[in-house]
PDB file of C-alpha atoms in Angstrom:
ATOM      1  CA  UNK Q   1     -37.662  30.631 -11.973  1.00 83.00           C
ATOM      2  CA  UNK Q   2     -33.836  30.553 -11.969  1.00 85.00           C
ATOM      3  CA  UNK Q   3     -31.358  32.666 -10.038  1.00 87.00           C
ATOM      4  CA  UNK Q   4     -28.298  33.661 -12.115  1.00 90.00           C
ATOM      5  CA  UNK Q   5     -25.092  34.760 -10.581  1.00 92.00           C
ATOM      6  CA  UNK Q   6     -23.536  37.437 -12.713  1.00 95.00           C
ATOM      7  CA  UNK Q   7     -20.031  37.087 -11.337  1.00 97.00           C
ATOM      8  CA  UNK Q   8     -18.307  36.456 -14.643  1.00 96.00           C
ATOM      9  CA  UNK Q   9     -19.675  39.698 -16.006  1.00 96.00           C
ATOM     10  CA  UNK Q  10     -18.818  41.673 -12.871  1.00 97.00           C
ATOM     11  CA  UNK Q  11     -15.208  40.315 -12.882  1.00 98.00           C
ATOM     12  CA  UNK Q  12     -14.901  41.338 -16.459  1.00 97.00           C
ATOM     13  CA  UNK Q  13     -16.145  44.881 -15.767  1.00 96.00           C
ATOM     14  CA  UNK Q  14     -13.580  45.217 -12.871  1.00 95.00           C
ATOM     15  CA  UNK Q  15     -10.778  43.701 -14.862  1.00 97.00           C
ATOM     16  CA  UNK Q  16     -10.329  41.038 -12.138  1.00 98.00           C
ATOM     17  CA  UNK Q  17      -9.581  37.263 -12.637  1.00 98.00           C
ATOM     18  CA  UNK Q  18     -11.206  34.408 -10.837  1.00 98.00           C
ATOM     19  CA  UNK Q  19      -7.741  33.765  -9.305  1.00 98.00           C
ATOM     20  CA  UNK Q  20      -7.496  37.255  -7.942  1.00 98.00           C
ATOM     21  CA  UNK Q  21     -10.902  36.999  -6.472  1.00 98.00           C
ATOM     22  CA  UNK Q  22     -10.182  33.545  -4.846  1.00 98.00           C
ATOM     23  CA  UNK Q  23      -7.049  35.108  -3.277  1.00 98.00           C
ATOM     24  CA  UNK Q  24      -8.931  38.201  -2.114  1.00 98.00           C
ATOM     25  CA  UNK Q  25     -11.769  36.154  -0.539  1.00 98.00           C
ATOM     26  CA  UNK Q  26      -9.898  33.100   0.658  1.00 98.00           C
ATOM     27  CA  UNK Q  27     -12.289  30.962  -1.268  1.00 97.00           C
ATOM     28  CA  UNK Q  28     -11.037  28.107  -3.570  1.00 97.00           C
ATOM     29  CA  UNK Q  29     -10.689  28.731  -7.275  1.00 97.00           C
ATOM     30  CA  UNK Q  30     -13.196  25.875  -7.745  1.00 96.00           C
ATOM     31  CA  UNK Q  31     -15.929  27.701  -5.781  1.00 96.00           C
ATOM     32  CA  UNK Q  32     -15.227  30.966  -7.660  1.00 97.00           C
ATOM     33  CA  UNK Q  33     -15.249  29.159 -11.025  1.00 97.00           C
ATOM     34  CA  UNK Q  34     -18.548  27.361 -10.140  1.00 96.00           C
ATOM     35  CA  UNK Q  35     -20.164  30.627  -9.063  1.00 95.00           C
ATOM     36  CA  UNK Q  36     -18.862  32.458 -12.254  1.00 95.00           C
ATOM     37  CA  UNK Q  37     -20.258  29.714 -14.461  1.00 95.00           C
ATOM     38  CA  UNK Q  38     -23.529  29.120 -12.469  1.00 92.00           C
ATOM     39  CA  UNK Q  39     -22.667  25.454 -11.919  1.00 92.00           C
ATOM     40  CA  UNK Q  40     -23.339  25.518  -8.200  1.00 82.00           C
ATOM     41  CA  UNK Q  41     -26.654  24.001  -7.242  1.00 80.00           C
ATOM     42  CA  UNK Q  42     -26.651  25.800  -3.870  1.00 85.00           C
ATOM     43  CA  UNK Q  43     -25.106  29.190  -2.799  1.00 86.00           C
ATOM     44  CA  UNK Q  44     -23.414  29.399   0.587  1.00 91.00           C
ATOM     45  CA  UNK Q  45     -24.382  32.693   2.245  1.00 93.00           C
ATOM     46  CA  UNK Q  46     -20.871  33.075   3.669  1.00 95.00           C
ATOM     47  CA  UNK Q  47     -19.224  32.638   0.177  1.00 95.00           C
ATOM     48  CA  UNK Q  48     -21.539  35.244  -1.402  1.00 94.00           C
ATOM     49  CA  UNK Q  49     -20.866  37.721   1.511  1.00 95.00           C
ATOM     50  CA  UNK Q  50     -17.099  37.301   0.989  1.00 97.00           C
ATOM     51  CA  UNK Q  51     -17.449  37.913  -2.776  1.00 97.00           C
ATOM     52  CA  UNK Q  52     -19.801  40.935  -2.354  1.00 97.00           C
ATOM     53  CA  UNK Q  53     -17.369  42.396   0.136  1.00 97.00           C
ATOM     54  CA  UNK Q  54     -14.295  41.781  -1.975  1.00 97.00           C
ATOM     55  CA  UNK Q  55     -15.960  43.457  -4.969  1.00 97.00           C
ATOM     56  CA  UNK Q  56     -17.434  46.120  -2.922  1.00 96.00           C
ATOM     57  CA  UNK Q  57     -20.918  45.395  -4.258  1.00 96.00           C
ATOM     58  CA  UNK Q  58     -23.813  46.940  -2.290  1.00 94.00           C
ATOM     59  CA  UNK Q  59     -26.695  46.398  -4.795  1.00 93.00           C
ATOM     60  CA  UNK Q  60     -27.675  42.726  -5.076  1.00 90.00           C
ATOM     61  CA  UNK Q  61     -29.028  43.355  -8.640  1.00 91.00           C
ATOM     62  CA  UNK Q  62     -25.475  43.945  -9.716  1.00 94.00           C
ATOM     63  CA  UNK Q  63     -24.611  40.272  -8.840  1.00 94.00           C
ATOM     64  CA  UNK Q  64     -27.844  38.375  -9.273  1.00 93.00           C
ATOM     65  CA  UNK Q  65     -30.621  38.140 -11.939  1.00 92.00           C
ATOM     66  CA  UNK Q  66     -33.869  36.234 -11.673  1.00 90.00           C
ATOM     67  CA  UNK Q  67     -34.859  34.574 -14.908  1.00 85.00           C
TER      68      UNK Q  67
END
C-alpha cells in the first residue's frame, strides 16, 4: 500500500506555483517540490498542516490517495 500526495494536482487546480506555496507556508521550495513529486520518504505532520491550511483544504481525500 502506498500513500500518494496529490499536491501537484491541487496546485494546478488552484493555479498556484510551488514557489507561491513555499512563500505562503514558510516551507522551503525543496520540501514543496519533494511533496509535489512524491519523493519524500516520510511526511512531517507540521509541513502537511501548513500546506493544508495555506490551500484551505478540509477534506484529506483532496490531498491524499492510497494506492
